[in-house]
Coordinates of C-alpha atoms and ligand atoms in Angstrom, one line a residue:
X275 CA 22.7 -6.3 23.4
X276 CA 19.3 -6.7 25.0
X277 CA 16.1 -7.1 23.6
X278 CA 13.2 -5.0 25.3
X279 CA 9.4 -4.3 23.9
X280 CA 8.1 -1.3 24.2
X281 CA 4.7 -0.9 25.4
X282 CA 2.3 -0.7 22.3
X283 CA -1.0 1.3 23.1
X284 CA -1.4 2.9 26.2
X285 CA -4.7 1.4 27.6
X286 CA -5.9 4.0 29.8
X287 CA -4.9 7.9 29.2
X288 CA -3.3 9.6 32.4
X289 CA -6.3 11.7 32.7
X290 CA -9.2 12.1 31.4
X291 CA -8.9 14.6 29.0
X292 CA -10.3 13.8 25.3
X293 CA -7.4 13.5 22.6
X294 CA -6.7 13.2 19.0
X295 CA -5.1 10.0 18.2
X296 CA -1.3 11.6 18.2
X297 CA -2.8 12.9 22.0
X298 CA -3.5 15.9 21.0
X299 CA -6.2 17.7 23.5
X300 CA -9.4 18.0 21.7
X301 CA -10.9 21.2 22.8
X302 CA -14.4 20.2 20.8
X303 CA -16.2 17.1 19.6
X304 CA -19.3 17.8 18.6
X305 CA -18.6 20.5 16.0
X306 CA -16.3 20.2 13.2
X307 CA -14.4 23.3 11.8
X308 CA -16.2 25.4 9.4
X309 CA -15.4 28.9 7.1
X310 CA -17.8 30.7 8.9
X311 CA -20.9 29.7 10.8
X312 CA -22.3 28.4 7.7
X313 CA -19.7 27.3 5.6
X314 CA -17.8 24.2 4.2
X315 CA -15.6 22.1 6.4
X316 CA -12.0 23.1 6.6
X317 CA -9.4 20.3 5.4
X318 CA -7.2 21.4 8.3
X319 CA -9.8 19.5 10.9
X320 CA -7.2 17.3 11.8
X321 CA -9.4 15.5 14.4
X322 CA -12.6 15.6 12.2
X323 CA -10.6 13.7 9.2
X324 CA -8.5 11.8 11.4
X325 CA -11.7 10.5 12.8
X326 CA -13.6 9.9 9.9
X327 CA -11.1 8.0 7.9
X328 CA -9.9 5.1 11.1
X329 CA -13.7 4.8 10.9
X330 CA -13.8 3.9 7.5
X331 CA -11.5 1.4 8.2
X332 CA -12.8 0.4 11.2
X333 CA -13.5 -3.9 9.4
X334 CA -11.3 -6.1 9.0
X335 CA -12.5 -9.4 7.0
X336 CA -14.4 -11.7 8.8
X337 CA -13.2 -15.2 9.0
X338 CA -14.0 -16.9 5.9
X339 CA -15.5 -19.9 8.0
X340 CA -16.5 -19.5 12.4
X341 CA -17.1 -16.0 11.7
X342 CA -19.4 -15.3 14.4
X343 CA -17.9 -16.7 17.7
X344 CA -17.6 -15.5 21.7
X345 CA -14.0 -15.9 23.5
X346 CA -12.8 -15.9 26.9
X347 CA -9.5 -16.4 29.7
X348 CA -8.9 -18.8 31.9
X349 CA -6.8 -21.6 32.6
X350 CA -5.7 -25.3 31.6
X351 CA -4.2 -27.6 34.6
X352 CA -2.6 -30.7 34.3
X353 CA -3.5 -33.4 37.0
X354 CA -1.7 -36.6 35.5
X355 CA 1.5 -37.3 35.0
X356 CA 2.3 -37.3 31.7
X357 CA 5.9 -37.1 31.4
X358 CA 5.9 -40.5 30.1
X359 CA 3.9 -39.4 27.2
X360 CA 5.1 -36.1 26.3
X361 CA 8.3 -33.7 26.8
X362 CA 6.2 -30.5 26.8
X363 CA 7.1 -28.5 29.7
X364 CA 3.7 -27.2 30.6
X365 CA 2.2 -31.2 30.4
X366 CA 5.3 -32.5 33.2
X367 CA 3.5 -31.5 36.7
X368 CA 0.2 -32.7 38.2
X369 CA -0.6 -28.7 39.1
X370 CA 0.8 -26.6 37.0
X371 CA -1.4 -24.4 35.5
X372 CA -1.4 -22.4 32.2
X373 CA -3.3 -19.6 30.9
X374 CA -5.3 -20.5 28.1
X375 CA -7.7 -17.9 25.4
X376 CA -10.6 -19.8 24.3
X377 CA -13.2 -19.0 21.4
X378 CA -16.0 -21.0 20.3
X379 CA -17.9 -20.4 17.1
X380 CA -20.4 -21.5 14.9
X381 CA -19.4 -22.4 11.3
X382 CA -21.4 -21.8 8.0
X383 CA -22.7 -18.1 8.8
X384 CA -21.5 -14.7 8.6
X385 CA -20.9 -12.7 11.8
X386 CA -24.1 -11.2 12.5
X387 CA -25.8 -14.7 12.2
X388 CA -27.4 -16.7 14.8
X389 CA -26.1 -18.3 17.8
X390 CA -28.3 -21.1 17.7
X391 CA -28.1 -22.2 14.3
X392 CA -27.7 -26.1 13.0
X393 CA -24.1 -26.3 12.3
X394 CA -20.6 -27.4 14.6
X395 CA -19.3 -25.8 16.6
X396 CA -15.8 -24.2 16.6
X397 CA -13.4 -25.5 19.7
X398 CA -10.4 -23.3 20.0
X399 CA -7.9 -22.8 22.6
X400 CA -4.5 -20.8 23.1
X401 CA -2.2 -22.8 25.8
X402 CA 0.0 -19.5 26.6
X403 CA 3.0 -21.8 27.8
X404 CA 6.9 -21.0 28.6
X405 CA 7.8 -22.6 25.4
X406 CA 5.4 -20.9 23.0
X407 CA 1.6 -21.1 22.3
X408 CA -0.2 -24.0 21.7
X409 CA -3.1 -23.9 19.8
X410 CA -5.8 -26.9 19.8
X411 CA -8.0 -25.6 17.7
X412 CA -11.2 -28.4 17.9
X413 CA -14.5 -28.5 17.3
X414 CA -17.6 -29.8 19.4
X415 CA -17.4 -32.9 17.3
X416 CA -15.1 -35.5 17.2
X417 CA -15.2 -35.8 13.3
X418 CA -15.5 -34.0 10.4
X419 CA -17.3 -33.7 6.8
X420 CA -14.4 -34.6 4.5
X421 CA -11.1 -36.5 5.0
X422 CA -8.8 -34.5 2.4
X423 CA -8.2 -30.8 2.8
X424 CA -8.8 -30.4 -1.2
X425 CA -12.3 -31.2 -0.9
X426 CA -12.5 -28.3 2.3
X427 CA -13.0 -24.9 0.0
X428 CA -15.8 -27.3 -2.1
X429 CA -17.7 -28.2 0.7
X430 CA -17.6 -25.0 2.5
X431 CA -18.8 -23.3 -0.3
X432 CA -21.9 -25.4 -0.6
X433 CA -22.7 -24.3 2.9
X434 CA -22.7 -20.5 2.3
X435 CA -24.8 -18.6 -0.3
X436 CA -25.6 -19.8 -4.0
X437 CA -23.4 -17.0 -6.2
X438 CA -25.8 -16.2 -8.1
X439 CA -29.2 -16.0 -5.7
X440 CA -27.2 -14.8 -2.4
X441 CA -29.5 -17.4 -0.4
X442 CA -28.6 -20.9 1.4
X443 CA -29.0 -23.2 -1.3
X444 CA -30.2 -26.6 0.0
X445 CA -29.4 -28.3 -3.5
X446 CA -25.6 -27.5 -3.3
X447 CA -25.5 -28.6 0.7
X448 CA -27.5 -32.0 -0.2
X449 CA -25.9 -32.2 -3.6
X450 CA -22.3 -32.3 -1.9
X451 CA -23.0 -34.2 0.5
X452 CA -24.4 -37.3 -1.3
X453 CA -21.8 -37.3 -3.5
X454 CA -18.8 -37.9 -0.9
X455 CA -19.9 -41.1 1.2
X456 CA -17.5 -39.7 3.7
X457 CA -20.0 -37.1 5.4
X458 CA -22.4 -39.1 6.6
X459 CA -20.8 -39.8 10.0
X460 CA -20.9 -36.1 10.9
X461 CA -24.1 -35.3 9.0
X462 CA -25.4 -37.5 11.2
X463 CA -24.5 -35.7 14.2
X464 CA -25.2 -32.2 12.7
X465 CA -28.9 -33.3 11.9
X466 CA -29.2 -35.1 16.0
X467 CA -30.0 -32.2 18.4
X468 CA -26.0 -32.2 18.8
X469 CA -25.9 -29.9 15.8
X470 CA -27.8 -27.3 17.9
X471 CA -25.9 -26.5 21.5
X472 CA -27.7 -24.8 23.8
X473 CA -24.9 -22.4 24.3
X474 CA -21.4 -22.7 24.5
X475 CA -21.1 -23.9 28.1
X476 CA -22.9 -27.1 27.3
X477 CA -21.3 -28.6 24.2
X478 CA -18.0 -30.6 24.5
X479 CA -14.6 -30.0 22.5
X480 CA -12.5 -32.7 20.8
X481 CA -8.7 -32.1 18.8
X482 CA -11.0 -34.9 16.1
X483 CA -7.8 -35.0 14.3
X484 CA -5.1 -37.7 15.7
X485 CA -2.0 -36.0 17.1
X486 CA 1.4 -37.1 18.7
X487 CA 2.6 -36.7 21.6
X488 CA 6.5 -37.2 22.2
X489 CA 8.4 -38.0 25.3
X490 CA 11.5 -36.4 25.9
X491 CA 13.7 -39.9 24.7
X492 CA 12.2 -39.0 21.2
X493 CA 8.9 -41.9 21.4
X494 CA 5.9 -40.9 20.0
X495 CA 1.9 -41.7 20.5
X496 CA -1.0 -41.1 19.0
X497 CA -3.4 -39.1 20.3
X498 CA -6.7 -37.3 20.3
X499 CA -8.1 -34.1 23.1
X500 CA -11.2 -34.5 24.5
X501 CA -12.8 -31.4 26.5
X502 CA -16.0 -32.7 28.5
X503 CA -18.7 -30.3 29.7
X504 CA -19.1 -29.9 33.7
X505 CA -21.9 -28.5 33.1
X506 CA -23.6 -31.0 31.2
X507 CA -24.5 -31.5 27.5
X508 CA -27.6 -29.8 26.2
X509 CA -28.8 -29.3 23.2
X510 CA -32.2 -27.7 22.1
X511 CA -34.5 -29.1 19.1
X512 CA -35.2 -27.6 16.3
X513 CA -37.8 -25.9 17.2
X514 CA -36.4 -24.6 20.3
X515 CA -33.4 -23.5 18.5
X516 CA -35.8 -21.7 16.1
X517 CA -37.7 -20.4 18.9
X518 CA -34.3 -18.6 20.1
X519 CA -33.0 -17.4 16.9
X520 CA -36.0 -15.2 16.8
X521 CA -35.5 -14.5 20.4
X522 CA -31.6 -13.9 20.8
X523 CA -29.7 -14.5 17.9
X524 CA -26.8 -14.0 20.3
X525 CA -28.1 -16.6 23.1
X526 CA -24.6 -18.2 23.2
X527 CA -22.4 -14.9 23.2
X528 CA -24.6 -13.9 26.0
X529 CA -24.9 -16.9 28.1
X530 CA -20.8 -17.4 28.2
X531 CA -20.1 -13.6 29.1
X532 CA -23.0 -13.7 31.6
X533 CA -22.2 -16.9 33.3
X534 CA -17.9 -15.6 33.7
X535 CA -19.6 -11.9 34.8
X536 CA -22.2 -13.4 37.9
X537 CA -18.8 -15.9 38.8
X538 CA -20.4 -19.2 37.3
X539 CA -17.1 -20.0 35.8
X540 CA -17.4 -22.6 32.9
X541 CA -15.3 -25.8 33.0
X542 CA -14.4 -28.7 31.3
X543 CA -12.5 -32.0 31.9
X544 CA -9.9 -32.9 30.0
X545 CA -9.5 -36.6 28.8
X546 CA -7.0 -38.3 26.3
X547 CA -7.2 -41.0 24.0
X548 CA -3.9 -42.4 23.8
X549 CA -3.0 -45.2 20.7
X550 CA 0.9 -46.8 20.5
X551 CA 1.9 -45.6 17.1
X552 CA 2.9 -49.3 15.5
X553 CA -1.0 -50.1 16.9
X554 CA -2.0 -47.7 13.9
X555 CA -1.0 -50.0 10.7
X556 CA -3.1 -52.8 11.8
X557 CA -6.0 -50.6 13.4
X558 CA -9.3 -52.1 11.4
X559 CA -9.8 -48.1 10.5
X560 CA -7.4 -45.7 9.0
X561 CA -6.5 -44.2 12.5
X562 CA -5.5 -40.9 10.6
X563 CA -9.0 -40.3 9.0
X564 CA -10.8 -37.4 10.5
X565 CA -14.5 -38.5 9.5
X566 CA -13.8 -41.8 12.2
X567 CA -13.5 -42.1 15.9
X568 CA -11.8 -44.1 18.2
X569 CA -14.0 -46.5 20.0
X570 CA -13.8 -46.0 24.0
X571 CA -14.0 -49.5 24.6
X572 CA -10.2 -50.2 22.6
X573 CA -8.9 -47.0 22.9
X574 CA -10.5 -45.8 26.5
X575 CA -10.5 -42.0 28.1
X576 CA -7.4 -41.0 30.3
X577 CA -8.4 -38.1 32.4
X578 CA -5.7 -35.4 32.2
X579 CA -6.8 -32.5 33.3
X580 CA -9.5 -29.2 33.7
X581 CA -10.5 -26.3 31.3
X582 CA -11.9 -23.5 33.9
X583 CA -12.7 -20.2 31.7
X584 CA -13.0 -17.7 34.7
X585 CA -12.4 -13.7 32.4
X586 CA -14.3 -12.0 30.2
X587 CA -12.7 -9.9 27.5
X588 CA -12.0 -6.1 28.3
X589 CA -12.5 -5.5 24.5
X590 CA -14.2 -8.3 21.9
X591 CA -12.5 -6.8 19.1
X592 CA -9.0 -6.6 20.3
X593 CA -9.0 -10.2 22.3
X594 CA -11.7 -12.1 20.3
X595 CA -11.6 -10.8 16.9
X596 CA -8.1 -10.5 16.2
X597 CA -7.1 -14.2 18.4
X598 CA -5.5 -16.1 15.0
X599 CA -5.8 -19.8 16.3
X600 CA -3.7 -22.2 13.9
X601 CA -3.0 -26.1 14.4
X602 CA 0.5 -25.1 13.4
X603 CA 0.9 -23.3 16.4
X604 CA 2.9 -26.3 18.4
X605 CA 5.7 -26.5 21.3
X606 CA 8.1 -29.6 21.7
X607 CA 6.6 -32.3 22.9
X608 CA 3.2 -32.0 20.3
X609 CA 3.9 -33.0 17.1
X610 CA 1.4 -33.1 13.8
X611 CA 0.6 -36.9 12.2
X612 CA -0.2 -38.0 8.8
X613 CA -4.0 -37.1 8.9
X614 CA -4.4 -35.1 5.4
X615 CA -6.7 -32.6 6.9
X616 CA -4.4 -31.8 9.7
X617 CA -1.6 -31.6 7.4
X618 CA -4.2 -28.7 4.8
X619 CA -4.7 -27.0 8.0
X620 CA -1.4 -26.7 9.3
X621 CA -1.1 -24.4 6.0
X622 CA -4.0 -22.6 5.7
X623 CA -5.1 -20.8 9.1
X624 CA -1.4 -19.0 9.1
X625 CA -2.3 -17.9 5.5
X626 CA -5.6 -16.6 6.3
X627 CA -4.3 -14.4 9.6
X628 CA -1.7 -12.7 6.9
X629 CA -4.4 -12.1 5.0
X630 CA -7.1 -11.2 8.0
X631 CA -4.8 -9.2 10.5
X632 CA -1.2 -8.9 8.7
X633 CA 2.2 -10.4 8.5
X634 CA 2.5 -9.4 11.9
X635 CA -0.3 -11.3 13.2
X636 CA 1.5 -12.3 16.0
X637 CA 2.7 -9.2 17.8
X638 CA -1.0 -8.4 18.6
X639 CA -1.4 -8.6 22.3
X640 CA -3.7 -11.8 22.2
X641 CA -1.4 -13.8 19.8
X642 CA 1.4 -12.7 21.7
X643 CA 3.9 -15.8 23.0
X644 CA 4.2 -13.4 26.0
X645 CA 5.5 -16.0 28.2
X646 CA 8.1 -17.7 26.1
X647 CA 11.2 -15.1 24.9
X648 CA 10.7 -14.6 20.9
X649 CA 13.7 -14.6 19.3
X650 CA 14.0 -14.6 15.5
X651 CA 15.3 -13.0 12.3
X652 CA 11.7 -11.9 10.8
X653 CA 11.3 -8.2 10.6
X654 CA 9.9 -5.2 9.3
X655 CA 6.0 -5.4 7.4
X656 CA 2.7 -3.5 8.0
X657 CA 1.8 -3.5 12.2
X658 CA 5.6 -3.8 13.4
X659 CA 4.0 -3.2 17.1
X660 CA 6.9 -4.4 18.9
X661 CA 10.3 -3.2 19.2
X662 CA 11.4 -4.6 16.2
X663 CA 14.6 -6.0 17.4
X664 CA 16.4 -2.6 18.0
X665 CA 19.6 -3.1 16.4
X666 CA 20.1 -7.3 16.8
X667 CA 21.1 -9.0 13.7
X668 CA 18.4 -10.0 11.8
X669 CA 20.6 -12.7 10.0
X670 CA 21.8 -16.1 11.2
X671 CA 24.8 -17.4 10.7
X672 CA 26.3 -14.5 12.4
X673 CA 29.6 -14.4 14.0
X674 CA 29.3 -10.3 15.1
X675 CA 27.1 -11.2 18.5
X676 CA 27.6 -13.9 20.5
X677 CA 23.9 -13.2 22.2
X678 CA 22.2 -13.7 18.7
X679 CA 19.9 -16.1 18.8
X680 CA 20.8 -19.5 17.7
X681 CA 19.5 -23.2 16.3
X682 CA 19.3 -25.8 18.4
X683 CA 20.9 -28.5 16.5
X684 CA 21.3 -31.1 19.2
X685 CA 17.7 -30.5 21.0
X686 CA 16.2 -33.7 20.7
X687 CA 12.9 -31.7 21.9
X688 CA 12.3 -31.2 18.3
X689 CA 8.6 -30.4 17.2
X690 CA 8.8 -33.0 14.3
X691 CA 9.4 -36.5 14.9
X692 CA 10.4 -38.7 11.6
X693 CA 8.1 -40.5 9.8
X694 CA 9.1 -43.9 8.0
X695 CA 7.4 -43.4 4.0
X696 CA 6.7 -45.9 1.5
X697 CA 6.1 -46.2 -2.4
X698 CA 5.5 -43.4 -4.8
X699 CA 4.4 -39.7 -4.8
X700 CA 0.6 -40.3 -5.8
X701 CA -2.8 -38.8 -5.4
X702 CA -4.1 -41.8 -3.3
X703 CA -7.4 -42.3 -2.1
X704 CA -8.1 -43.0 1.1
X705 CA -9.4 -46.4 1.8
X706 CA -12.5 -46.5 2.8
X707 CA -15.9 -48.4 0.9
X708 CA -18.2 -49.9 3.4
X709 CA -16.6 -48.8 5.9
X710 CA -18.1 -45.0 6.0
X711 CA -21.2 -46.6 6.6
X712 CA -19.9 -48.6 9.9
X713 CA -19.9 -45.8 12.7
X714 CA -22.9 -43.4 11.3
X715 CA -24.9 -46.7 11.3
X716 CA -24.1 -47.5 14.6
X717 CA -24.8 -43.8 16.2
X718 CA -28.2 -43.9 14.5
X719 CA -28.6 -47.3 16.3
X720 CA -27.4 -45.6 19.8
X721 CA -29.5 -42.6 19.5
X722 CA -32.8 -43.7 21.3
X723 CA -36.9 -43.3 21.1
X724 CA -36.9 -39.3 20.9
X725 CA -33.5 -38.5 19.9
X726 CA -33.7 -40.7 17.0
X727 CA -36.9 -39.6 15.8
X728 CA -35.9 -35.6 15.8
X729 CA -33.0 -36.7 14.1
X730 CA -35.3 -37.7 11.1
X731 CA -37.6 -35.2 11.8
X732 CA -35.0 -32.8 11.5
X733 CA -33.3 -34.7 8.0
X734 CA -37.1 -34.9 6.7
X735 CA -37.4 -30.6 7.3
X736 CA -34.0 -29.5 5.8
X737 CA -34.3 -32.1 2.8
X738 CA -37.6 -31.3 1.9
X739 CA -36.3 -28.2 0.8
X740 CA -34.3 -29.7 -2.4
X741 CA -35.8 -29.7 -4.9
X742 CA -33.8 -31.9 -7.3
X743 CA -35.3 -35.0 -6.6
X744 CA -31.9 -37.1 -7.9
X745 CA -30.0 -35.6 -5.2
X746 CA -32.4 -36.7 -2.4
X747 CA -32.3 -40.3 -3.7
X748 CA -29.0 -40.5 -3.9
X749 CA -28.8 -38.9 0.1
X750 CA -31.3 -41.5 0.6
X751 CA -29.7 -44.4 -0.6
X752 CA -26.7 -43.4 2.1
X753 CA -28.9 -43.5 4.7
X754 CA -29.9 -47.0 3.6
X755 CA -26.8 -48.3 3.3
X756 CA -26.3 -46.9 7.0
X757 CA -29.0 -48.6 8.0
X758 CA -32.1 -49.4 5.8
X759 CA -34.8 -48.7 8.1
X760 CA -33.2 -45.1 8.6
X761 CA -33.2 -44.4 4.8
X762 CA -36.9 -45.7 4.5
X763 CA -38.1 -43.4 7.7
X764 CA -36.8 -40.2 5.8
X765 CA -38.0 -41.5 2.4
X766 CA -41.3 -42.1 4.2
X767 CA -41.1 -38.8 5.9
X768 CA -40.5 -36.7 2.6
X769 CA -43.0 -38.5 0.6
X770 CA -45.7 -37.3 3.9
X771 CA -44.5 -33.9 3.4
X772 CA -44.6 -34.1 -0.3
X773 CA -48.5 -35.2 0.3
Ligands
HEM848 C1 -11.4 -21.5 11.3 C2 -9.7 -23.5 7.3 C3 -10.9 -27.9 9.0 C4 -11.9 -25.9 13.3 C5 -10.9 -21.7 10.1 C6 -10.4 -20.6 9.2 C7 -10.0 -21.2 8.1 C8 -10.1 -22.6 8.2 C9 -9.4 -20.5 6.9 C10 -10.5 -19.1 9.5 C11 -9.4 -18.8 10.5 C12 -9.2 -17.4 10.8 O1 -9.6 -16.5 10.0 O2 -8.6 -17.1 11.9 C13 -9.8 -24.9 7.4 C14 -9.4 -25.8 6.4 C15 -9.7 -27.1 6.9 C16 -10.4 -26.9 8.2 C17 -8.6 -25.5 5.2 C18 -9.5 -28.4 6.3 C19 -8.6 -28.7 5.4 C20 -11.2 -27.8 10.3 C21 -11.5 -28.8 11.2 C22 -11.7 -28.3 12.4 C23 -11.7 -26.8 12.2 C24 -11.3 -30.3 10.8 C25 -12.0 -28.9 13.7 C26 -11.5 -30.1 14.1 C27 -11.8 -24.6 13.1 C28 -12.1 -23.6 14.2 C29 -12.0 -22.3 13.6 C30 -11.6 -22.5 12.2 C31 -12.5 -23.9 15.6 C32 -12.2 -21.0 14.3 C33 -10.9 -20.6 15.0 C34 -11.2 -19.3 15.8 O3 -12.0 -19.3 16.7 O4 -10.6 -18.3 15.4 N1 -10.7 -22.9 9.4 N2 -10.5 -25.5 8.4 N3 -11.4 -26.6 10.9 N4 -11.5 -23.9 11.9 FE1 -11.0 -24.7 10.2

């Protein structure tokens, strides 16, 4: 019994005659079919109806977070040997290349908002390898707000619109925030000029979250992806980024599809952080907390490869607005770790494409493992696009076809590696107490005459915008234990504005 897919929309018509969507020839499209010349509208229009109502369910939902994003195609190539490191077939050769779908995206705003809005930016990639897709879906950061995927639908709530007032509520954003310690580290990158890219191009990507890689003899290490720009980081200020919202609120959507069109092909070099997994116990930070980095200097950058995005989309819906990235999406050789966000994640993207695009999320073209051979027992469901198995069992064990697919029992490729576990089931907190303080302190330190000051020029113009004056003490009071002269400058600079 063979399996074969049948082609699901044909792209282009055989000739260019207009048709009704069951390719029926349409002998006229500008008027619809009336009793008379001035009568009603005939139900029997098949083409007028027929037309009207896919239009009326032309939307899908947007993403409920990255909702206004710009994709692309291109390629990931290996140029280390990494064989040591990980079993993943498409990671073995210096040379190989794989295609890869990228999308990058800005958070907190709907999908009409602005390109150059203060906010991270979303990082994702499809690997399209022989054994499956990968998906490393980053941001331009390497860390995030909160450390526990319970506190995720909280926090992203207080960045959206107040449910009563349908504005951007400053008091929720602030109020949040300086009541979980654990933000400040990327606050304080969101409020440098890193929270404004100037475009996609310029902005690095990073996994943030600590993965594994595991070599084919079953040995795992801790890692984490790091995507640098070729063409250089650049970020504007707040006022440029202001300047350009009113300008082009699409400035980044543009300047990717522009830059592929002319042949200016974007790129980025790929780098790991690698970490022996017994190192990660006696690590002086929870190596598995998003909100922290790895320092270079113990844990330096192994160059492993290049990014190069080289094709634009043929169509932004089909390609960029149904791709369904998902940190669950792994092949052998990648494996998840313990990091608690990772772990939320690893649930909830595959939830949301059911409910954004369908059960059958992954039959659309660009979701598609088109280069490994699917093989499984799930069937049926709304958008069956494919072939639907023709008539292969669609139960396991079987003894009726001796071509059904099968387990792999004795693959030691697996894509979970075990995990020694300790104590009791508990909601723990993570450790943490002066030590969320450590690395925002020291990048307010790092960032230098100018870049330090817009970074409390920029604190001082969003905060003054609160206006319970509790909750900026209490933001203030972070900043100080950060670093006291950084918590005195906004103080300082609120009380001017105040004057
Ligand atoms: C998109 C949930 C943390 C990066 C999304 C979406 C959801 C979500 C529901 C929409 C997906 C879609 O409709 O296709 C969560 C949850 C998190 C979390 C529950 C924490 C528990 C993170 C972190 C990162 C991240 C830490 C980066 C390191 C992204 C990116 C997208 C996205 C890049 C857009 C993917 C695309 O371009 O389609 N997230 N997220 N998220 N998230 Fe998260």
């Amino acid at each position: 019994m063979v399996h074969t897919h049948t082609p699901t929309i044909l792209a282009t018509p055989n000739n260019n005659v207009l048709t009704t969507a069951n390719g029926n020839p349409v002998d006229d499209n500008q008027n619809s079919l009336t009793a008379g010349e001035f009568g009603p509208i005939l139900l029997q229009d098949f083409h007028l109806i027929d037309k009207l109502s896919h239009f009326d369910r032309e939307r899908i939902p947007e993403r409920v977070v990255h909702a206004k994003g710009a994709g692309a195609h291109g390629y990931f190539e290996v140029t280390a040997d990494l064989a040591k490191l990980t079993s993943a077939h498409f990671l073995q050769t210096p040379g190989t290349k794989t295609p890869v779908f990228a999308r990058f995206s800005t958070v907190g705003g709907e999908k009409g908002s602005s390109d150059s809005a203060r906010d991270p930016r979303g990082f994702a990639l499809k690997f399209y390898t022989e054994e499956g897709n990968w998906d490393m879906v980053g941001n331009n950061t390497p860390v995030f707000f909160v450390r526990d995927p319970i506190k995720f639908p909280d926090f992203i709530h207080t960045q959206k619109r107040n449910p009563q007032t349908n504005l951007k509520d400053p008091d929720a954003f602030w109020d949040f925030l300086s009541l979980s310690q654990e933000t400040l580290h990327q606050v304080t990158i969101l409020f440098s000029n890193r929270g404004t890219p100037c475009g996609y191009r310029h902005m690095d990507g990073f996994s943030s979250h600590t993965l594994k890689l595991v070599n084919s003899e079953g040995c795992a290490h801790l890692v984490k992806w790091h995507f640098k720009t070729d063409q250089g980081i650049k970020n504007f200020t707040a006022d440029e980024a202001a300047d350009m919202d009113t300008k082009n609120p699409d400035s980044a959507t543009e300047d990717l599809f522009n830059s592929i069109d002319k042949g200016d092909f974007p790129s980025w070099t790929v780098y790991l952080q690698v970490m022996k997994e017994e190192d990660a116990a006696n690590y002086r930070w929870n190596v598995f907390d998003v909100t922290k980095v790895w320092p270079h200097a113990d844990y330096p950058l192994q160059k492993i490869g290049k990014l190069v995005l080289n094709r634009n989309p043929q169509n932004y819906f089909a390609e960029v607005e149904q791709a369904a990235f998902s940190p669950s999406h792994m092949v052998p050789g990648i494996d998840v770790s313990n990091d608690r966000m990772l772990q939320g994640r690893l649930f909830s993207y595959p939830d949301t494409h059911r409910h954004r695009l369908g059960a059958n999320y992954l039959q659309l073209p660009i979701n598609q493992p088109y280069r490994a051979r699917v093989n499984h027992h799930q069937r049926d469901g709304p958008g069956t696009f494919s072939q639907n198995y023709n008539n292969f069992p669609n139960y396991e064990p079987q003894s009726q076809d001796s071509n059904g697919p099968a387990q792999q029992l004795h693959d030691v490729r697996t894509k979970y590696t075990s995990v020694a576990l300790h104590g009791k089931t508990g909601r723990y907190p993570q450790r943490s107490g002066d030590d969320d303080f450590v690395q925002p302190g020291n990048l307010y330190r790092l960032l230098k005459g100018k870049e330090q000051d817009d970074l409390i020029k920029n604190l001082v113009g969003n905060m003054r915008n609160v206006k319970n004056a509790e909750i900026v003490k209490r933001q203030i009071a972070l900043f100080k234990r950060a670093d006291p002269e950084w918590g005195c400058r906004v103080e300082d600079g609120l009380n001017a504005v105040k004057k």
